[in-house]
Every structure is written in structure tokens, then in C-alpha cells.
mmCIF file of C-alpha atoms and ligand atoms in Angstrom:
data_model
loop_
_atom_site.group_PDB
_atom_site.id
_atom_site.type_symbol
_atom_site.label_atom_id
_atom_site.label_comp_id
_atom_site.label_asym_id
_atom_site.label_seq_id
_atom_site.Cartn_x
_atom_site.Cartn_y
_atom_site.Cartn_z
ATOM 1 C CA UNK K 1 216.046 138.638 176.112
ATOM 2 C CA UNK K 2 215.829 141.653 178.483
ATOM 3 C CA UNK K 3 218.624 143.571 176.689
ATOM 4 C CA UNK K 4 216.365 144.001 173.671
ATOM 5 C CA UNK K 5 213.554 145.581 175.605
ATOM 6 C CA UNK K 6 213.732 149.336 175.474
ATOM 7 C CA UNK K 7 210.635 150.211 177.286
ATOM 8 C CA UNK K 8 210.486 148.956 180.964
ATOM 9 C CA UNK K 9 207.050 149.567 182.178
ATOM 10 C CA UNK K 10 207.035 150.680 185.908
ATOM 11 C CA UNK K 11 204.754 148.432 187.827
ATOM 12 C CA UNK K 12 202.595 149.547 190.780
ATOM 13 C CA UNK K 13 202.467 147.633 194.117
ATOM 14 C CA UNK K 14 201.015 144.230 193.498
ATOM 15 C CA UNK K 15 198.560 143.310 196.271
ATOM 16 C CA UNK K 16 195.197 141.995 195.188
ATOM 17 C CA UNK K 17 194.596 138.470 193.920
ATOM 18 C CA UNK K 18 193.639 139.734 190.501
ATOM 19 C CA UNK K 19 196.765 141.861 190.251
ATOM 20 C CA UNK K 20 198.870 138.862 191.189
ATOM 21 C CA UNK K 21 197.011 136.606 188.722
ATOM 22 C CA UNK K 22 197.674 139.146 186.024
ATOM 23 C CA UNK K 23 201.422 138.799 186.502
ATOM 24 C CA UNK K 24 201.298 135.100 186.853
ATOM 25 C CA UNK K 25 199.849 134.843 183.264
ATOM 26 C CA UNK K 26 201.110 137.940 181.447
ATOM 27 C CA UNK K 27 202.945 137.229 178.189
ATOM 28 C CA UNK K 28 204.002 140.878 177.698
ATOM 29 C CA UNK K 29 207.769 140.995 177.976
ATOM 30 C CA UNK K 30 207.691 144.667 178.874
ATOM 31 C CA UNK K 31 205.436 143.971 181.834
ATOM 32 C CA UNK K 32 207.614 141.013 182.847
ATOM 33 C CA UNK K 33 210.731 143.147 182.704
ATOM 34 C CA UNK K 34 209.004 145.793 184.882
ATOM 35 C CA UNK K 35 208.184 143.001 187.319
ATOM 36 C CA UNK K 36 211.745 141.777 187.396
ATOM 37 C CA UNK K 37 213.073 145.312 187.860
ATOM 38 C CA UNK K 38 210.739 145.837 190.799
ATOM 39 C CA UNK K 39 211.824 142.577 192.353
ATOM 40 C CA UNK K 40 215.518 143.460 191.913
ATOM 41 C CA UNK K 41 214.864 146.835 193.653
ATOM 42 C CA UNK K 42 213.167 145.172 196.663
ATOM 43 C CA UNK K 43 215.849 142.588 196.847
ATOM 44 C CA UNK K 44 218.628 145.099 196.804
ATOM 45 C CA UNK K 45 217.078 147.121 199.644
ATOM 46 C CA UNK K 46 217.617 144.179 201.983
ATOM 47 C CA UNK K 47 220.547 142.264 200.483
ATOM 48 C CA UNK K 48 222.333 144.729 198.038
ATOM 49 C CA UNK K 49 223.727 142.968 195.073
ATOM 50 C CA UNK K 50 225.003 140.087 197.168
ATOM 51 C CA UNK K 51 224.325 136.388 196.442
ATOM 52 C CA UNK K 52 224.569 133.842 199.281
ATOM 53 C CA UNK K 53 226.412 130.537 198.641
ATOM 54 C CA UNK K 54 225.227 127.302 200.133
ATOM 55 C CA UNK K 55 226.976 124.002 199.869
ATOM 56 C CA UNK K 56 224.661 121.201 198.997
ATOM 57 C CA UNK K 57 225.318 117.589 200.164
ATOM 58 C CA UNK K 58 222.934 115.108 198.672
ATOM 59 C CA UNK K 59 223.549 112.249 201.105
ATOM 60 C CA UNK K 60 220.907 109.717 200.118
ATOM 61 C CA UNK K 61 218.752 109.091 197.051
ATOM 62 C CA UNK K 62 216.605 106.420 198.669
ATOM 63 C CA UNK K 63 213.032 107.546 199.190
ATOM 64 C CA UNK K 64 209.975 105.860 200.638
ATOM 65 C CA UNK K 65 207.641 108.199 198.935
ATOM 66 C CA UNK K 66 206.218 107.829 195.396
ATOM 67 C CA UNK K 67 205.658 111.363 194.121
ATOM 68 C CA UNK K 68 204.581 111.146 190.474
ATOM 69 C CA UNK K 69 207.075 113.788 189.289
ATOM 70 C CA UNK K 70 210.260 112.778 191.069
ATOM 71 C CA UNK K 71 212.936 110.495 189.728
ATOM 72 C CA UNK K 72 213.875 109.350 193.176
ATOM 73 C CA UNK K 73 210.408 107.897 193.836
ATOM 74 C CA UNK K 74 210.493 104.410 195.282
ATOM 75 C CA UNK K 75 208.865 102.785 192.243
ATOM 76 C CA UNK K 76 211.681 103.892 190.058
ATOM 77 C CA UNK K 77 213.856 100.837 189.688
ATOM 78 C CA UNK K 78 215.909 102.595 187.045
ATOM 79 C CA UNK K 79 218.039 104.709 189.362
ATOM 80 C CA UNK K 80 221.133 103.326 191.174
ATOM 81 C CA UNK K 81 220.648 103.997 194.849
ATOM 82 C CA UNK K 82 223.337 105.305 197.161
ATOM 83 C CA UNK K 83 223.967 106.601 200.710
ATOM 84 C CA UNK K 84 226.891 108.497 201.942
ATOM 85 C CA UNK K 85 228.611 107.294 205.037
ATOM 86 C CA UNK K 86 229.152 109.626 207.956
ATOM 87 C CA UNK K 87 232.768 109.924 206.824
ATOM 88 C CA UNK K 88 231.822 110.811 203.298
ATOM 89 C CA UNK K 89 229.360 113.464 204.514
ATOM 90 C CA UNK K 90 232.055 114.951 206.741
ATOM 91 C CA UNK K 91 234.578 114.908 203.927
ATOM 92 C CA UNK K 92 232.061 116.808 201.739
ATOM 93 C CA UNK K 93 231.587 119.393 204.459
ATOM 94 C CA UNK K 94 235.357 119.652 204.821
ATOM 95 C CA UNK K 95 235.750 120.319 201.127
ATOM 96 C CA UNK K 96 232.935 122.830 201.390
ATOM 97 C CA UNK K 97 234.552 124.616 204.338
ATOM 98 C CA UNK K 98 237.929 124.773 202.575
ATOM 99 C CA UNK K 99 236.047 126.392 199.549
ATOM 100 C CA UNK K 100 234.683 129.039 202.028
ATOM 101 C CA UNK K 101 231.063 127.787 202.575
ATOM 102 C CA UNK K 102 229.495 128.732 205.792
ATOM 103 C CA UNK K 103 226.179 126.847 205.176
ATOM 104 C CA UNK K 104 225.814 123.113 204.593
ATOM 105 C CA UNK K 105 222.566 121.874 203.140
ATOM 106 C CA UNK K 106 222.002 118.238 203.909
ATOM 107 C CA UNK K 107 219.407 116.957 201.466
ATOM 108 C CA UNK K 108 218.054 113.492 200.954
ATOM 109 C CA UNK K 109 215.008 111.370 200.055
ATOM 110 C CA UNK K 110 212.773 110.138 202.886
ATOM 111 C CA UNK K 111 215.130 107.285 203.722
ATOM 112 C CA UNK K 112 214.142 104.896 206.598
ATOM 113 C CA UNK K 113 217.794 103.918 206.886
ATOM 114 C CA UNK K 114 218.268 107.283 208.592
ATOM 115 C CA UNK K 115 216.129 107.130 211.618
ATOM 116 C CA UNK K 116 216.322 110.102 214.114
ATOM 117 C CA UNK K 117 219.366 108.851 215.885
ATOM 118 C CA UNK K 118 221.460 108.551 212.749
ATOM 119 C CA UNK K 119 220.441 111.984 211.658
ATOM 120 C CA UNK K 120 221.309 113.339 215.131
ATOM 121 C CA UNK K 121 224.734 111.617 214.994
ATOM 122 C CA UNK K 122 225.480 113.286 211.593
ATOM 123 C CA UNK K 123 224.293 116.717 212.866
ATOM 124 C CA UNK K 124 226.395 116.441 216.088
ATOM 125 C CA UNK K 125 229.496 115.511 214.071
ATOM 126 C CA UNK K 126 229.051 118.449 211.735
ATOM 127 C CA UNK K 127 228.191 120.825 214.533
ATOM 128 C CA UNK K 128 231.244 119.685 216.527
ATOM 129 C CA UNK K 129 233.541 120.231 213.625
ATOM 130 C CA UNK K 130 231.959 123.591 212.488
ATOM 131 C CA UNK K 131 230.469 125.414 215.487
ATOM 132 C CA UNK K 132 229.762 128.574 213.573
ATOM 133 C CA UNK K 133 228.353 127.225 210.301
ATOM 134 C CA UNK K 134 224.630 127.136 209.487
ATOM 135 C CA UNK K 135 223.234 123.553 208.975
ATOM 136 C CA UNK K 136 220.208 123.205 206.797
ATOM 137 C CA UNK K 137 218.292 119.904 206.710
ATOM 138 C CA UNK K 138 216.051 118.785 203.890
ATOM 139 C CA UNK K 139 214.847 115.263 204.623
ATOM 140 C CA UNK K 140 211.092 115.491 204.337
ATOM 141 C CA UNK K 141 208.284 114.966 206.752
ATOM 142 C CA UNK K 142 208.908 113.790 210.288
ATOM 143 C CA UNK K 143 207.123 114.111 213.575
ATOM 144 C CA UNK K 144 207.565 117.198 215.839
ATOM 145 C CA UNK K 145 209.797 115.180 218.245
ATOM 146 C CA UNK K 146 212.214 114.403 215.438
ATOM 147 C CA UNK K 147 212.422 118.010 214.285
ATOM 148 C CA UNK K 148 213.012 119.013 217.865
ATOM 149 C CA UNK K 149 215.763 116.518 218.245
ATOM 150 C CA UNK K 150 217.442 117.689 215.014
ATOM 151 C CA UNK K 151 217.211 121.280 216.173
ATOM 152 C CA UNK K 152 218.872 120.465 219.504
ATOM 153 C CA UNK K 153 221.602 118.458 217.659
ATOM 154 C CA UNK K 154 222.529 121.579 215.736
ATOM 155 C CA UNK K 155 220.259 121.997 212.744
ATOM 156 C CA UNK K 156 219.345 125.695 212.157
ATOM 157 C CA UNK K 157 217.215 125.621 208.998
ATOM 158 C CA UNK K 158 214.850 123.276 207.202
ATOM 159 C CA UNK K 159 213.763 123.082 203.597
ATOM 160 C CA UNK K 160 210.469 121.398 202.816
ATOM 161 C CA UNK K 161 208.736 122.608 199.610
ATOM 162 C CA UNK K 162 204.976 122.445 199.953
ATOM 163 C CA UNK K 163 204.889 121.564 196.166
ATOM 164 C CA UNK K 164 201.276 122.756 195.737
ATOM 165 C CA UNK K 165 199.130 124.665 198.208
ATOM 166 C CA UNK K 166 195.918 123.513 196.433
ATOM 167 C CA UNK K 167 194.499 120.318 197.918
ATOM 168 C CA UNK K 168 193.173 119.019 194.667
ATOM 169 C CA UNK K 169 196.351 119.699 192.683
ATOM 170 C CA UNK K 170 198.487 118.314 195.386
ATOM 171 C CA UNK K 171 196.526 115.041 195.206
ATOM 172 C CA UNK K 172 197.140 114.830 191.495
ATOM 173 C CA UNK K 173 200.899 114.869 192.033
ATOM 174 C CA UNK K 174 201.190 112.559 195.071
ATOM 175 C CA UNK K 175 199.854 109.145 196.098
ATOM 176 C CA UNK K 176 197.049 109.045 198.622
ATOM 177 C CA UNK K 177 199.477 108.279 201.455
ATOM 178 C CA UNK K 178 200.642 111.947 201.284
ATOM 179 C CA UNK K 179 198.574 114.961 202.104
ATOM 180 C CA UNK K 180 198.952 118.660 201.836
ATOM 181 C CA UNK K 181 197.635 119.062 205.378
ATOM 182 C CA UNK K 182 200.519 116.909 206.716
ATOM 183 C CA UNK K 183 202.932 118.908 204.673
ATOM 184 C CA UNK K 184 201.630 122.305 205.882
ATOM 185 C CA UNK K 185 201.524 120.934 209.514
ATOM 186 C CA UNK K 186 205.254 120.087 209.215
ATOM 187 C CA UNK K 187 206.029 123.605 207.991
ATOM 188 C CA UNK K 188 204.188 125.360 210.843
ATOM 189 C CA UNK K 189 205.758 122.945 213.325
ATOM 190 C CA UNK K 190 209.293 123.720 212.031
ATOM 191 C CA UNK K 191 208.542 127.405 212.299
ATOM 192 C CA UNK K 192 207.354 127.062 215.902
ATOM 193 C CA UNK K 193 210.440 125.168 216.922
ATOM 194 C CA UNK K 194 212.698 128.047 215.787
ATOM 195 C CA UNK K 195 213.969 126.868 212.481
ATOM 196 C CA UNK K 196 214.521 129.178 209.546
ATOM 197 C CA UNK K 197 212.028 127.512 207.288
ATOM 198 C CA UNK K 198 211.958 127.064 203.523
ATOM 199 C CA UNK K 199 208.827 126.280 201.459
ATOM 200 C CA UNK K 200 208.348 126.322 197.722
ATOM 201 C CA UNK K 201 206.908 124.750 194.675
ATOM 202 C CA UNK K 202 207.486 123.770 191.040
ATOM 203 C CA UNK K 203 206.097 125.828 188.148
ATOM 204 C CA UNK K 204 204.490 124.081 185.277
ATOM 205 C CA UNK K 205 203.641 120.691 186.949
ATOM 206 C CA UNK K 206 201.032 118.709 185.175
ATOM 207 C CA UNK K 207 197.449 119.969 185.775
ATOM 208 C CA UNK K 208 198.719 123.239 187.333
ATOM 209 C CA UNK K 209 196.481 126.278 186.703
ATOM 210 C CA UNK K 210 197.275 129.969 187.306
ATOM 211 C CA UNK K 211 194.945 129.875 190.302
ATOM 212 C CA UNK K 212 197.060 127.153 191.872
ATOM 213 C CA UNK K 213 200.121 129.381 191.567
ATOM 214 C CA UNK K 214 198.165 132.190 193.212
ATOM 215 C CA UNK K 215 197.318 129.828 196.033
ATOM 216 C CA UNK K 216 200.998 128.987 196.397
ATOM 217 C CA UNK K 217 201.864 132.648 196.763
ATOM 218 C CA UNK K 218 198.933 133.201 199.217
ATOM 219 C CA UNK K 219 200.175 130.269 201.301
ATOM 220 C CA UNK K 220 203.722 131.697 201.323
ATOM 221 C CA UNK K 221 202.335 135.055 202.459
ATOM 222 C CA UNK K 222 200.578 133.314 205.287
ATOM 223 C CA UNK K 223 203.489 131.083 206.314
ATOM 224 C CA UNK K 224 206.140 133.767 205.981
ATOM 225 C CA UNK K 225 209.028 131.375 205.345
ATOM 226 C CA UNK K 226 212.590 132.582 205.476
ATOM 227 C CA UNK K 227 213.445 130.672 202.358
ATOM 228 C CA UNK K 228 211.489 130.011 199.123
ATOM 229 C CA UNK K 229 212.526 127.424 196.576
ATOM 230 C CA UNK K 230 210.946 127.806 193.110
ATOM 231 C CA UNK K 231 211.925 125.916 190.065
ATOM 232 C CA UNK K 232 210.386 124.648 186.778
ATOM 233 C CA UNK K 233 208.992 121.144 186.693
ATOM 234 C CA UNK K 234 211.154 118.998 184.411
ATOM 235 C CA UNK K 235 210.003 115.570 183.324
ATOM 236 C CA UNK K 236 212.001 112.511 184.350
ATOM 237 C CA UNK K 237 211.844 109.570 181.988
ATOM 238 C CA UNK K 238 211.073 106.943 184.632
ATOM 239 C CA UNK K 239 208.153 108.666 186.350
ATOM 240 C CA UNK K 240 204.409 108.779 185.578
ATOM 241 C CA UNK K 241 204.854 112.421 184.440
ATOM 242 C CA UNK K 242 207.485 111.443 181.851
ATOM 243 C CA UNK K 243 205.345 112.722 178.899
ATOM 244 C CA UNK K 244 204.433 116.144 180.282
ATOM 245 C CA UNK K 245 206.257 119.278 179.172
ATOM 246 C CA UNK K 246 208.669 121.121 181.428
ATOM 247 C CA UNK K 247 207.570 124.338 183.099
ATOM 248 C CA UNK K 248 208.254 127.536 181.175
ATOM 249 C CA UNK K 249 211.324 129.647 181.984
ATOM 250 C CA UNK K 250 209.476 132.884 181.769
ATOM 251 C CA UNK K 251 206.627 131.898 184.071
ATOM 252 C CA UNK K 252 209.113 130.491 186.585
ATOM 253 C CA UNK K 253 210.983 133.801 186.604
ATOM 254 C CA UNK K 254 207.757 135.692 187.146
ATOM 255 C CA UNK K 255 206.919 133.512 190.162
ATOM 256 C CA UNK K 256 210.362 134.163 191.585
ATOM 257 C CA UNK K 257 209.765 137.904 191.130
ATOM 258 C CA UNK K 258 206.276 137.713 192.702
ATOM 259 C CA UNK K 259 207.682 135.790 195.657
ATOM 260 C CA UNK K 260 210.333 138.458 196.142
ATOM 261 C CA UNK K 261 207.770 141.250 196.057
ATOM 262 C CA UNK K 262 205.383 139.483 198.455
ATOM 263 C CA UNK K 263 208.069 138.406 200.810
ATOM 264 C CA UNK K 264 210.855 141.058 200.521
ATOM 265 C CA UNK K 265 213.271 139.547 202.956
ATOM 266 C CA UNK K 266 213.153 135.987 201.795
ATOM 267 C CA UNK K 267 216.211 134.064 200.761
ATOM 268 C CA UNK K 268 215.298 132.819 197.325
ATOM 269 C CA UNK K 269 217.652 130.370 195.408
ATOM 270 C CA UNK K 270 218.243 130.528 191.765
ATOM 271 C CA UNK K 271 217.615 126.812 191.443
ATOM 272 C CA UNK K 272 219.500 124.073 189.607
ATOM 273 C CA UNK K 273 216.278 123.289 187.788
ATOM 274 C CA UNK K 274 216.249 126.832 186.400
ATOM 275 C CA UNK K 275 219.791 126.348 185.192
ATOM 276 C CA UNK K 276 218.742 123.016 183.606
ATOM 277 C CA UNK K 277 215.971 124.442 181.368
ATOM 278 C CA UNK K 278 218.135 127.380 180.235
ATOM 279 C CA UNK K 279 221.948 127.944 180.061
ATOM 280 C CA UNK K 280 221.425 131.292 181.724
ATOM 281 C CA UNK K 281 218.435 130.171 183.889
ATOM 282 C CA UNK K 282 220.109 130.782 187.201
ATOM 283 C CA UNK K 283 221.511 134.159 186.175
ATOM 284 C CA UNK K 284 217.990 135.209 184.997
ATOM 285 C CA UNK K 285 216.597 133.878 188.329
ATOM 286 C CA UNK K 286 218.901 136.374 190.069
ATOM 287 C CA UNK K 287 217.818 139.082 187.704
ATOM 288 C CA UNK K 288 214.217 138.258 188.732
ATOM 289 C CA UNK K 289 214.874 138.718 192.419
ATOM 290 C CA UNK K 290 216.578 135.499 193.666
ATOM 291 C CA UNK K 291 219.657 135.914 195.962
ATOM 292 C CA UNK K 292 220.989 132.478 196.731
ATOM 293 C CA UNK K 293 222.900 129.810 194.793
ATOM 294 C CA UNK K 294 223.516 126.307 195.970
ATOM 295 C CA UNK K 295 226.563 124.654 194.335
ATOM 296 C CA UNK K 296 226.936 120.950 194.823
ATOM 297 C CA UNK K 297 229.353 119.466 197.312
ATOM 298 C CA UNK K 298 228.361 115.826 196.889
ATOM 299 C CA UNK K 299 231.100 113.466 195.720
ATOM 300 C CA UNK K 300 231.265 113.482 191.937
ATOM 301 C CA UNK K 301 230.630 109.656 191.745
ATOM 302 C CA UNK K 302 227.122 110.028 193.117
ATOM 303 C CA UNK K 303 226.039 113.272 191.533
ATOM 304 C CA UNK K 304 224.275 111.704 188.455
ATOM 305 C CA UNK K 305 222.300 109.449 190.732
ATOM 306 C CA UNK K 306 220.504 112.331 192.489
ATOM 307 C CA UNK K 307 218.283 112.316 189.486
ATOM 308 C CA UNK K 308 215.205 114.291 190.441
ATOM 309 C CA UNK K 309 214.643 115.079 186.747
ATOM 310 C CA UNK K 310 216.390 114.542 183.424
ATOM 311 C CA UNK K 311 219.499 116.462 182.189
ATOM 312 C CA UNK K 312 220.312 117.905 185.561
ATOM 313 C CA UNK K 313 223.299 120.244 185.356
ATOM 314 C CA UNK K 314 226.523 120.196 187.406
ATOM 315 C CA UNK K 315 226.546 116.393 187.647
ATOM 316 C CA UNK K 316 230.034 116.046 186.183
ATOM 317 C CA UNK K 317 231.769 118.766 188.154
ATOM 318 C CA UNK K 318 233.960 118.741 191.161
ATOM 319 C CA UNK K 319 232.835 120.846 194.164
ATOM 320 C CA UNK K 320 235.511 123.460 193.445
ATOM 321 C CA UNK K 321 234.646 123.701 189.859
ATOM 322 C CA UNK K 322 230.971 124.399 190.666
ATOM 323 C CA UNK K 323 231.983 126.922 193.344
ATOM 324 C CA UNK K 324 234.094 128.987 191.069
ATOM 325 C CA UNK K 325 231.973 128.508 187.975
ATOM 326 C CA UNK K 326 229.056 129.926 189.933
ATOM 327 C CA UNK K 327 231.065 132.864 191.175
ATOM 328 C CA UNK K 328 232.115 133.781 187.577
ATOM 329 C CA UNK K 329 228.595 133.477 186.397
ATOM 330 C CA UNK K 330 227.110 135.755 189.062
ATOM 331 C CA UNK K 331 229.859 138.354 188.702
ATOM 332 C CA UNK K 332 229.162 138.496 184.946
ATOM 333 C CA UNK K 333 225.600 139.655 185.847
ATOM 334 C CA UNK K 334 226.843 142.283 188.280
ATOM 335 C CA UNK K 335 226.367 140.296 191.457
ATOM 336 C CA UNK K 336 228.882 139.715 194.293
ATOM 337 C CA UNK K 337 229.275 136.461 196.174
ATOM 338 C CA UNK K 338 228.621 136.502 199.908
ATOM 339 C CA UNK K 339 230.177 133.451 201.579
ATOM 340 C CA UNK K 340 228.768 134.224 204.930
ATOM 341 C CA UNK K 341 226.149 132.299 206.787
ATOM 342 C CA UNK K 342 223.472 134.481 205.208
ATOM 343 C CA UNK K 343 220.738 134.231 207.713
ATOM 344 C CA UNK K 344 217.498 135.892 206.669
ATOM 345 C CA UNK K 345 217.493 139.656 207.034
ATOM 346 C CA UNK K 346 216.452 140.671 210.495
ATOM 347 C CA UNK K 347 216.883 137.175 211.752
ATOM 348 C CA UNK K 348 217.773 136.562 215.438
ATOM 349 C CA UNK K 349 218.020 133.118 217.148
ATOM 350 C CA UNK K 350 214.553 133.606 218.613
ATOM 351 C CA UNK K 351 212.946 134.643 215.410
ATOM 352 C CA UNK K 352 212.524 137.519 213.012
ATOM 353 C CA UNK K 353 213.154 140.814 214.874
ATOM 354 C CA UNK K 354 211.360 143.001 212.389
HETATM 355 N N1 5AD Q 1 211.214 118.626 188.256
HETATM 356 C C1 5AD Q 1 211.641 119.710 188.953
HETATM 357 N N2 5AD Q 1 211.805 119.675 190.298
HETATM 358 C C2 5AD Q 1 211.521 118.467 190.941
HETATM 359 N N3 5AD Q 1 211.621 118.148 192.204
HETATM 360 C C3 5AD Q 1 211.364 116.834 192.358
HETATM 361 N N4 5AD Q 1 211.143 116.322 191.110
HETATM 362 C C4 5AD Q 1 211.266 117.324 190.251
HETATM 363 C C5 5AD Q 1 211.071 117.405 188.815
HETATM 364 N N5 5AD Q 1 210.732 116.361 188.110
HETATM 365 C C6 5AD Q 1 211.833 119.151 193.296
HETATM 366 C C7 5AD Q 1 210.760 119.096 194.281
HETATM 367 C C8 5AD Q 1 211.454 118.774 195.608
HETATM 368 C C9 5AD Q 1 212.879 119.226 195.333
HETATM 369 C C10 5AD Q 1 213.900 118.623 196.142
HETATM 370 O O1 5AD Q 1 213.053 118.893 193.966
HETATM 371 O O2 5AD Q 1 210.018 120.312 194.390
HETATM 372 O O3 5AD Q 1 210.945 119.409 196.708
HETATM 373 FE FE1 FES Q 2 228.108 123.790 188.722
HETATM 374 FE FE2 FES Q 2 228.868 125.765 186.843
HETATM 375 S S1 FES Q 2 227.707 125.911 188.748
HETATM 376 S S2 FES Q 2 229.535 123.718 186.999
#
């Protein structure tokens, strides 16, 4: 644990591939703590000690894809499927608004039940009720026209993790119907439409090598996303990857810190997956440079069914419990909640100003 480390090694600027690779792989706790301290410093220059809150609404767990790591994959007959109605989605947003959230994140599998017009209907309804809130969509790959229609209907941000920026590794985690090229294409399209865009990846997925993680960071540096989601891979019992070990906490934290150092203004969540592999995983994520948390607003009855991986936390808690639990946790580590919209630093409607 960091408290027991007396000597924090100051780290120089990390720029070259070999410097990055060194920190991806180092097992030296002093070096790692130096990396985390550097990431905290950079984060605080742009965001002080504030942590942004986003309200997550997981509105469908149907998915037409068959990713080898994900518990929502279509071949998994072991998960009970659900969809929230428009009213249920609006009710979740209303609860979130009452709790002070100014960002709603609508996340779901790639569910054909929600063609563009249904998504547009949902977006218009939320936008009508909450003109000043940020709306984040996370519903996978769609054509440019769909993304444009969603943007027009009120979506401001879009999360789409690239999962692995290395072609070969991507192909080992996904069926042949999916491609890294398509994924990257979507991300650049979203950027060009004017969304604040989130990319990201898992740490410790089967077959992943340090060079793949380097490639992930290089891709982020090229894409310059506004948001970066990084969490450990966690096996799910009904998937082809069930027998592989989970990603390591320490390496995940180092990847968070490296992402912060390479993209200083990014909004980086301390992910639920981090909180799942360690009781203080999210707090340590914040200590490694993350600055966002995403408490769950989905109705309690469906929480357990959004089973991306096993033992997911926060599945038995009401929205309010999660909201205040999270606030207490971050305050314990010296952070302060920011319930504002929390757009990326320097963000203007037409793009990043600096
Ligand atoms: N372990 C950790 N994260 C996972 N995700 C999907 N399956 C798993 C898993 N088994 C992540 C993916 C996806 C996000 C919504 O959840 O990176 O983009
Ligand atoms: Fe969800 Fe603590 S953050 S219960």
C-alpha cells in the first residue's frame, strides 16, 4: 500500500515508447508511486481535487455482438435479458436529477430493438426534461447518420472503448464479424460530428502483451479523446474467457496514470471494474490520476442482470445509496465531489479551445 512507501521516486517526463513500456511493466512500488504522484499533479493542474459524478443508466442488456470477454454476449443464454421502457429510463433520470446529477450516461448492449428512431425518442424526451444536462450515449457501433441523428436529438458525448488498438489482439477477443478498423472509424466519426468522445480498454485481457498496452496509449494520443475508460479484465463464468485470470490492480492503476500523463485534460473514470477487483480499487484509481465516478441509477431490480463480468459491485444498492457511498469514499481520500456537467477542460461546443 502507498502509505508504507517512504521513498517516492520523482519521475521525469515520459515520452518515448521505451519509457512508456518501462512504466507499463515495472514491478517497483517506489517507481509506481512516483508515477501516481506525477499523474495526480497533472490532474490537479486542470481539475484540482474535484471528482465528477455521472449517473449511469444501463437501459438494455441485449446485445447482438459476441465478444469473448463479455457476459452480455449474445451466446450467453445464462443471463436474464431486460430492457427499460422510456418511462423507466425517464424515472431513472428523474431520480438522478433529484440526487444532483448533471450528466446521464445511457449505456446498453448493441440491441436491435432500439433502432435510431427509438434512441432519438429517448434522447428528445430526456433533452426536453433536462435542457442543461449532459447526455452521454454508449450503445456501440452505428453508421455516421445514426450518430448525427443522436447528436441532433441532444446527445453530447459518446463512450466507445476501442478495447485493443492492436489488430491481432483485437481479433483474439472478438468474432470475425467485428473489426478494429470499424471501431476506430466510429471513434473518428464521433469526434468529427462534435461529440465529446470516450475511448478505452481493459487491462489484463487474455493474450495481452505490454506492447499491446503501449499501442493502446499511442492510439489514445493520436485520437485525443475527451474521456478514457480503463478497467481490469474480469472473467465472467459464461464466456469463452471464463478460465483466464483477472487483470492486475497495480498494472491497471499504472495504465490510468500513464493515460493521465499522456492526455492531461482527459476525464478518466475510476471504473466499477476497478472497485470490483479491490475494495479500494476506485479510490486508488483516483489516487492514480482518475477524476470521474459513475454511480449507477438503473432500477435495483435489473442491476444484477447487467453482468459484464462476475461479482460486479453496487448491484444491490439504490441510486441514492451509491451516490452518497461514493461521496463518502472520495472524501475519505481527500477528494471533493463536483456535481456539475464536468465537460472536458477547455471544451467549447465547437471543440477543444486549447
Ligand atoms: N471485464 C471487464 N470489463 C469488461 N467489459 C466487458 N466485459 C468485461 C469483462 N469481462 C467492458 C468493456 C466494455 C465496457 C462496457 O465493459 O471494455 O467496453
Ligand atoms: Fe455503489 Fe458504494 S458506490 S454502493
